[in-house]
XYZ file of C-alpha atoms in Angstrom:
546
model
C -89.528 58.518 155.319
C -91.260 60.896 157.720
C -91.904 63.996 155.604
C -91.464 65.642 152.222
C -89.501 68.858 151.675
C -89.903 71.330 148.837
C -87.127 69.692 146.780
C -88.809 66.328 147.199
C -92.154 67.791 146.137
C -90.575 69.404 143.094
C -88.989 66.121 142.026
C -92.244 64.265 142.707
C -94.158 66.616 140.386
C -91.565 66.129 137.648
C -91.762 62.352 138.120
C -95.542 62.500 137.918
C -95.338 64.401 134.638
C -92.787 61.925 133.227
C -94.915 58.895 134.053
C -98.057 60.382 132.523
C -96.165 61.478 129.416
C -94.906 57.919 128.976
C -98.421 56.493 129.309
C -100.536 59.207 127.685
C -101.339 57.143 124.571
C -102.653 54.382 126.799
C -104.899 56.921 128.529
C -106.005 58.282 125.137
C -107.059 54.756 124.206
C -109.426 54.639 127.195
C -111.151 57.889 126.319
C -114.891 57.318 125.791
C -116.392 59.871 128.208
C -117.706 62.532 127.926
C -116.761 62.337 124.226
C -114.619 59.584 122.654
C -112.140 61.971 121.026
C -109.006 60.204 122.249
C -107.226 63.163 123.849
C -107.581 62.786 127.639
C -104.004 61.601 128.136
C -102.641 64.334 125.894
C -104.618 67.070 127.641
C -103.609 65.933 131.127
C -99.974 65.642 130.053
C -99.940 69.153 128.574
C -101.520 70.473 131.761
C -98.700 68.968 133.831
C -96.075 70.131 131.346
C -97.146 73.692 132.119
C -96.585 72.966 135.823
C -93.139 71.586 135.047
C -92.273 74.770 133.144
C -93.364 76.913 136.093
C -91.204 74.862 138.443
C -88.107 75.946 136.566
C -88.488 79.490 137.901
C -89.785 78.519 141.354
C -87.880 79.808 144.370
C -86.317 77.251 146.771
C -89.187 77.003 149.222
C -92.433 75.066 149.637
C -94.718 78.038 148.987
C -93.130 78.806 145.629
C -93.238 75.165 144.517
C -96.896 74.935 145.553
C -97.679 78.131 143.641
C -96.043 76.688 140.512
C -98.266 73.626 140.897
C -101.376 75.773 141.234
C -100.685 78.483 138.655
C -99.001 76.236 136.128
C -101.858 73.743 136.082
C -104.494 76.454 135.740
C -102.696 78.272 132.939
C -101.911 75.063 131.054
C -105.216 73.268 131.591
C -106.535 71.721 128.393
C -109.776 69.876 127.877
C -112.313 68.735 130.425
C -109.818 66.374 132.075
C -107.053 68.967 132.121
C -109.218 71.581 133.826
C -110.376 69.092 136.469
C -106.752 68.036 136.975
C -105.795 71.680 137.455
C -108.338 71.895 140.275
C -106.952 68.790 141.935
C -103.521 70.411 141.742
C -104.811 73.741 143.063
C -106.595 72.053 145.935
C -103.458 70.185 146.984
C -101.340 73.321 146.542
C -103.534 75.224 149.033
C -102.340 72.805 151.709
C -98.704 72.587 150.634
C -98.170 76.356 150.541
C -99.036 76.612 154.228
C -96.304 74.277 155.501
C -92.533 74.023 155.372
C -92.513 70.244 155.081
C -95.342 67.876 154.182
C -96.291 65.396 156.912
C -98.757 62.496 156.670
C -101.607 64.662 157.994
C -100.822 67.232 155.297
C -101.115 64.531 152.622
C -104.566 63.718 154.009
C -105.546 67.384 153.902
C -104.127 67.752 150.376
C -106.183 64.834 149.064
C -109.321 66.248 150.695
C -108.712 69.775 149.431
C -108.020 68.449 145.936
C -111.281 66.514 145.978
C -113.360 69.436 147.252
C -111.866 71.933 144.807
C -112.400 69.645 141.815
C -116.004 68.774 142.696
C -116.817 72.443 143.189
C -115.499 73.299 139.717
C -117.802 70.914 137.860
C -121.365 72.075 137.278
C -122.794 68.549 137.227
C -120.297 66.102 138.751
C -120.473 62.604 137.254
C -119.484 59.586 139.324
C -117.324 56.965 137.678
C -114.760 59.562 136.598
C -111.533 61.115 137.866
C -113.690 62.848 140.497
C -114.683 59.488 141.971
C -111.077 58.315 142.085
C -109.986 61.501 143.887
C -112.883 61.214 146.339
C -112.201 57.614 147.284
C -108.478 58.308 147.731
C -109.337 61.167 150.085
C -111.774 58.987 152.031
C -109.186 56.205 152.435
C -106.553 58.711 153.542
C -108.778 60.245 156.245
C -109.971 56.886 157.561
C -106.555 55.220 157.770
C -103.768 57.800 158.232
C -103.324 57.141 161.980
C -102.082 53.626 161.160
C -98.972 54.938 159.398
C -95.661 56.473 160.417
C -93.936 56.237 157.003
C -95.250 58.784 154.519
C -94.205 56.741 151.474
C -95.982 53.616 152.646
C -99.038 55.762 153.288
C -98.934 57.319 149.811
C -98.538 53.901 148.176
C -101.592 52.552 149.984
C -103.574 55.645 148.993
C -102.639 54.980 145.372
C -103.796 51.373 145.754
C -107.120 52.675 147.074
C -107.291 54.856 143.977
C -106.708 51.827 141.766
C -109.552 50.020 143.503
C -111.762 53.027 142.835
C -110.645 53.141 139.203
C -111.591 49.500 138.705
C -115.089 50.282 139.959
C -115.699 53.133 137.503
C -117.249 50.884 134.799
C -119.961 49.892 137.271
C -120.763 53.565 137.915
C -120.751 54.843 134.343
C -122.578 52.701 131.732
C -120.605 54.071 128.777
C -117.405 52.716 130.369
C -118.928 49.307 130.982
C -120.247 49.168 127.438
C -116.786 49.954 126.063
C -115.087 47.640 128.596
C -112.693 50.326 129.866
C -111.984 52.231 133.060
C -112.224 56.010 133.177
C -109.436 57.688 131.210
C -109.080 60.682 133.553
C -108.993 58.425 136.599
C -106.298 56.295 134.977
C -104.322 59.450 134.173
C -104.495 60.506 137.833
C -103.192 57.111 138.939
C -100.258 57.392 136.524
C -99.445 60.827 137.971
C -99.533 59.611 141.558
C -97.491 56.519 140.696
C -94.851 58.665 139.020
C -94.655 60.913 142.075
C -94.388 57.953 144.456
C -91.723 56.169 142.430
C -89.609 59.309 142.312
C -89.883 59.818 146.078
C -88.991 56.156 146.545
C -85.797 56.567 144.545
C -87.013 54.680 141.466
C -86.342 55.801 137.909
C -89.256 57.159 135.912
C -88.605 57.033 132.180
C -89.677 59.682 129.715
C -88.387 60.863 126.329
C -88.862 57.371 124.946
C -87.605 56.395 121.521
C -90.145 55.741 118.779
C -89.666 51.988 119.102
C -90.153 52.109 122.863
C -93.343 54.107 122.478
C -94.554 51.590 119.894
C -93.878 48.720 122.301
C -95.798 50.448 125.077
C -98.742 51.072 122.774
C -98.753 47.477 121.578
C -98.516 46.093 125.085
C -101.007 48.429 126.685
C -103.381 49.331 123.895
C -106.972 49.096 125.021
C -109.595 47.998 122.527
C -113.073 49.388 122.949
C -116.156 49.419 120.837
C -117.917 52.636 121.724
C -121.260 53.172 120.034
C -120.760 56.949 120.020
C -120.470 58.304 116.489
C -119.817 61.897 115.351
C -123.514 62.446 114.670
C -124.349 61.418 118.245
C -122.399 64.320 119.786
C -124.920 66.950 120.890
C -122.492 69.842 121.487
C -119.734 69.667 118.905
C -117.142 72.263 119.926
C -114.812 71.898 122.881
C -114.266 75.519 123.869
C -111.748 76.808 126.417
C -110.612 80.286 127.370
C -109.366 82.511 130.162
C -111.126 85.719 131.204
C -108.857 88.325 132.773
C -111.144 90.211 135.146
C -110.914 93.171 137.514
C -111.712 90.922 140.473
C -115.412 91.702 140.633
C -116.604 88.826 138.467
C -117.669 85.500 139.977
C -116.795 82.350 138.076
C -119.828 80.642 139.640
C -122.171 83.302 138.234
C -120.632 83.093 134.774
C -120.793 79.284 134.875
C -124.523 79.493 135.596
C -124.969 82.051 132.816
C -123.493 79.803 130.119
C -124.955 76.529 131.397
C -127.980 76.635 128.994
C -125.618 76.720 126.008
C -123.638 73.507 126.477
C -122.502 70.708 128.741
C -119.308 69.297 130.328
C -118.864 72.705 131.905
C -115.917 73.213 134.211
C -115.375 76.695 135.636
C -112.642 77.810 138.024
C -111.334 81.144 139.087
C -108.903 83.255 141.055
C -109.174 86.894 142.086
C -108.413 88.160 138.588
C -108.959 85.200 136.320
C -111.732 82.814 135.255
C -110.940 79.587 133.414
C -113.790 78.037 131.396
C -114.216 74.703 129.641
C -117.495 74.008 127.849
C -118.839 71.795 125.079
C -121.130 73.960 123.001
C -122.519 74.266 119.491
C -122.069 78.051 119.432
C -118.613 78.966 120.765
C -118.882 82.455 119.286
C -121.940 83.237 121.393
C -120.285 81.928 124.578
C -117.135 83.951 123.851
C -119.330 87.001 123.316
C -120.775 86.587 126.809
C -117.277 86.106 128.196
C -115.966 89.260 126.517
C -118.406 91.293 128.580
C -116.626 90.074 131.725
C -113.086 91.007 130.735
C -110.226 90.427 128.323
C -109.974 86.955 126.742
C -106.854 84.879 126.299
C -105.890 81.251 125.815
C -108.820 80.636 123.473
C -108.979 77.102 122.088
C -111.840 75.693 120.026
C -111.784 72.126 118.712
C -114.385 70.340 116.616
C -115.073 67.162 118.589
C -117.137 65.618 115.816
C -114.128 65.758 113.517
C -111.872 64.509 116.324
C -114.203 61.604 116.995
C -114.410 60.780 113.294
C -110.597 60.740 113.141
C -110.392 58.421 116.146
C -112.841 56.049 114.468
C -110.942 56.248 111.173
C -107.602 55.484 112.822
C -109.120 52.620 114.787
C -110.583 51.119 111.629
C -107.236 51.494 109.856
C -105.459 49.782 112.747
C -107.977 46.939 112.679
C -107.523 46.508 108.920
C -103.731 46.580 109.288
C -103.866 44.033 112.107
C -106.228 41.860 110.088
C -103.893 41.985 107.094
C -100.878 41.215 109.261
C -102.624 38.249 110.894
C -104.078 36.878 107.652
C -103.463 33.158 107.371
C -102.511 31.357 104.162
C -105.588 29.146 103.774
C -109.221 29.359 104.823
C -112.299 27.227 104.191
C -115.997 27.911 103.629
C -118.602 25.181 103.210
C -122.328 24.784 102.755
C -123.829 22.543 105.448
C -127.311 21.188 106.150
C -127.410 19.717 109.662
C -126.057 19.982 113.198
C -124.111 16.757 112.916
C -122.496 17.847 109.663
C -121.714 21.246 111.208
C -119.811 19.558 114.010
C -117.832 17.374 111.616
C -116.953 20.377 109.450
C -115.765 22.303 112.514
C -113.581 19.377 113.524
C -112.076 19.369 110.030
C -111.136 23.052 110.343
C -113.805 24.791 108.269
C -113.756 28.522 109.122
C -117.268 29.471 108.053
C -120.389 27.425 107.418
C -123.285 28.525 105.212
C -126.710 27.065 105.840
C -128.060 25.523 102.653
C -129.261 22.412 100.915
C -131.526 21.127 98.202
C -134.447 23.426 99.053
C -132.468 26.272 100.604
C -129.719 27.262 98.203
C -127.620 30.195 99.456
C -127.281 33.239 97.210
C -124.065 34.625 95.799
C -124.352 37.409 98.382
C -124.531 34.848 101.187
C -121.364 33.249 99.861
C -119.568 36.597 99.483
C -120.434 37.562 103.064
C -119.140 34.236 104.346
C -115.895 34.501 102.377
C -115.303 38.086 103.524
C -115.573 36.961 107.138
C -112.572 34.631 106.747
C -109.181 36.296 107.195
C -107.128 34.260 104.732
C -105.259 34.855 101.487
C -106.619 31.748 99.768
C -110.092 30.444 100.549
C -111.513 27.129 99.366
C -115.293 26.860 99.146
C -117.301 23.637 99.034
C -120.810 24.185 97.509
C -121.860 20.550 98.230
C -124.720 20.755 95.752
C -124.700 21.046 91.968
C -127.266 23.867 92.214
C -124.910 26.006 94.342
C -121.748 25.648 92.258
C -122.664 28.496 89.873
C -123.353 30.943 92.737
C -119.978 30.015 94.245
C -118.227 30.687 90.932
C -119.937 34.067 90.644
C -118.612 34.997 94.100
C -115.036 34.566 92.838
C -115.332 37.868 90.954
C -116.812 39.713 93.916
C -114.234 39.140 96.663
C -110.693 40.364 97.201
C -109.404 37.019 98.444
C -108.233 34.261 96.126
C -111.470 32.251 96.200
C -111.130 28.700 94.888
C -114.233 26.633 94.168
C -113.995 22.891 94.769
C -116.980 21.613 92.789
C -118.378 19.275 95.439
C -121.900 18.016 94.804
C -122.379 16.432 98.219
C -121.152 16.873 101.759
C -119.228 13.570 101.811
C -117.214 14.859 98.850
C -116.268 17.918 100.910
C -115.066 15.643 103.720
C -112.871 13.739 101.288
C -111.514 16.967 99.794
C -110.589 18.321 103.230
C -108.817 15.084 104.133
C -106.710 15.482 100.983
C -105.730 19.091 101.748
C -102.032 19.673 102.442
C -101.008 22.967 104.081
C -97.469 22.661 102.709
C -98.670 22.707 99.086
C -99.619 25.667 96.926
C -103.233 26.658 96.346
C -103.115 25.262 92.814
C -101.623 21.961 93.978
C -104.305 21.634 96.626
C -107.064 22.427 94.129
C -105.768 19.695 91.859
C -105.449 17.155 94.685
C -108.844 17.881 96.201
C -110.616 17.934 92.849
C -109.004 14.625 91.868
C -110.076 13.078 95.199
C -113.745 13.684 94.388
C -113.556 10.962 91.727
C -112.866 8.429 94.469
C -116.181 9.096 96.234
C -119.623 7.765 95.381
C -122.230 9.985 97.018
C -125.522 8.361 97.969
C -128.732 9.967 99.193
C -132.044 8.500 100.338
C -135.104 10.730 100.209
C -138.712 10.516 98.925
C -140.570 11.551 95.777
C -142.792 14.614 96.082
C -144.776 13.668 92.916
C -145.178 10.944 90.333
C -142.300 10.938 87.886
C -140.154 8.754 85.648
C -136.373 8.409 85.798
C -134.824 6.170 83.200
C -136.526 2.800 83.499
C -137.977 3.659 86.923
C -141.654 4.610 87.240
C -141.815 6.520 90.518
C -144.970 7.292 92.472
C -145.473 10.139 94.917
C -144.049 9.298 98.396
C -141.884 6.449 97.085
C -138.454 6.222 98.680
C -135.797 7.031 96.099
C -132.056 6.443 96.180
C -129.614 8.732 94.348
C -126.040 7.992 93.330
C -124.008 11.086 92.446
C -127.275 12.967 91.879
C -129.010 10.390 89.673
C -131.989 8.300 90.828
C -130.967 4.643 90.635
C -133.399 2.803 92.951
C -136.915 3.226 94.347
C -139.034 1.369 96.902
C -141.900 1.351 99.374
C -139.759 0.460 102.420
C -137.114 2.894 103.640
C -134.553 0.389 104.899
C -134.902 -1.925 101.907
C -134.544 0.968 99.492
C -131.381 2.187 101.203
C -129.871 -1.299 101.246
C -130.686 -1.575 97.516
C -128.901 1.751 96.981
C -125.826 0.479 98.799
C -125.851 -2.771 96.787
C -126.073 -0.772 93.561
C -123.032 1.321 94.428
C -120.707 -1.146 96.214
C -117.972 -2.860 94.199
C -115.219 -5.306 95.048
C -112.857 -2.339 95.417
C -115.015 -0.523 98.005
C -113.268 -0.187 101.362
C -115.315 2.238 103.447
C -118.992 3.138 103.652
C -119.691 6.288 105.679
C -123.358 6.706 106.607
C -124.894 9.943 107.968
C -128.424 9.655 109.318
C -130.825 12.588 109.200
C -133.064 14.379 111.675
C -136.005 12.047 111.008
C -134.052 8.883 111.837
C -133.513 7.695 115.396
C -130.118 6.509 116.548
C -131.584 3.047 117.213
C -132.853 2.758 113.636
C -129.489 3.863 112.284
C -127.515 1.422 114.444
C -129.775 -1.478 113.421
C -129.185 -0.602 109.762
C -125.434 -0.408 110.319
C -125.382 -3.873 111.926
C -127.335 -5.410 109.037
C -124.984 -3.871 106.480
C -121.937 -5.110 108.399
C -123.270 -8.668 108.079
C -123.872 -8.229 104.348
C -120.480 -6.606 103.694
C -118.011 -8.090 106.182
C -114.953 -6.904 104.216
C -116.055 -3.255 104.193
C -115.647 -0.779 107.088
C -119.038 0.752 107.808
C -118.970 3.980 109.817
C -122.071 5.683 111.239
C -122.444 9.394 112.048
C -125.258 11.742 112.987
C -125.736 14.264 110.177
C -128.964 15.867 111.356
C -129.906 16.811 107.799
C -133.528 17.464 106.757
C -135.184 15.817 103.723
C -132.559 13.103 103.332
C -133.064 10.127 105.613
C -129.562 8.926 104.890
C -126.545 10.348 103.115
C -123.651 8.009 102.468
C -120.249 7.938 100.838
C -118.514 4.888 99.418
C -114.761 4.977 98.890
């Protein structure tokens, strides 16, 4: 294709509008700058809809179509992005209205004029926005147009240059990088250009989608971002737009400078008898009062961006809650753990959330509630793994929305056994019964030391003695660590014992633990003895006999 006639241009504009309309919710989802109010796509689409309406009455020639592009975009411009878009349209229209058909060189000139007109309209141009995308497209077009003889191929490559520029916007504007999005206005411009190109290339551009189709697009293209901007962070709260109908003696540049102390995000454009203003301000009445001195006002629109932003946040939170509810799994697990080795074993068993705890560091009910609330499951089993934590776990049952089920484990090995006996195909009650019953099959052993002189049953214990506990009760004592642990094992082992699982703590070396394992294997040749690193403090060894 060598050139574009007025009918082609008209169809291209309609195609551009269709493509943006189809994708406006996606663009809204990107909107974090200058204010995350989620309306960039909507404002740009409404701006182009005004152009489309003007095209309906355009005469069959290039000048009339170009005028519809210019006038329609200016009259329909909404929001910061819409006003900048109107200037891109007006800049391009200045070139189109001077020719009968658009050649490649005219496309170059249109991109450059669009860029220059848009930059001139913004009081303080910010890079990393739609302005940057328009600039880099214009630069590519000027540098490369002599390589092309097909106008469509040229336009496509210009669009690709725009996409490259769009992908760089997060590096230019920190708020975009923080939110992990590209610029919304720049993305809207790319959608417009793609719609125009596809129409010129004979491809179908879909609009007027059904509700289900729109839903699918939103699901497939929805962009998540976590902007830190809150309503209270917005300095100038009212997005204010209006047209001033003048007698031709007023300069939009002078009026822009006059109102600049009273807001930001100012975009001002004008024709011989009209000035279009967009400003974020906290006193729209005062700004309108200044404008009224310049001429008659029309097209006044004032929106509270703090309320808009709050609504965006509310909807996002509702969507997240709905998605969380929809993705909620049937079963979840929370457990108290006391060492790196135990943490790793719990993770391998499928525990969703671990709580740091132990004999001298019992977690509070609040700690348990926070852990349970972080697990997205209908039924959550919790393993306290210490008799002193069971009560706090039971108190948490009344404080959470989930069905929290306490498995009254008094040691970590009991939790391991309970998890092994869990069956996903069974009900929560059936699993509670099975896991609770399995605890009876486990003898939990612990080797630690006495912190003071004491007496336990028939045992007179001195400070710093090694003491061995079976299911929480002291049953052996000694002066030698290894001998005391072996005595503990002997006390607990029966002819029916099949497995001894030993977990050595942070104060025991692997060599010491392996030596102990080998000695026990010689003493109990018919029992499987398994050794693991628990990494627990205070307890030299924790063991389970089943």
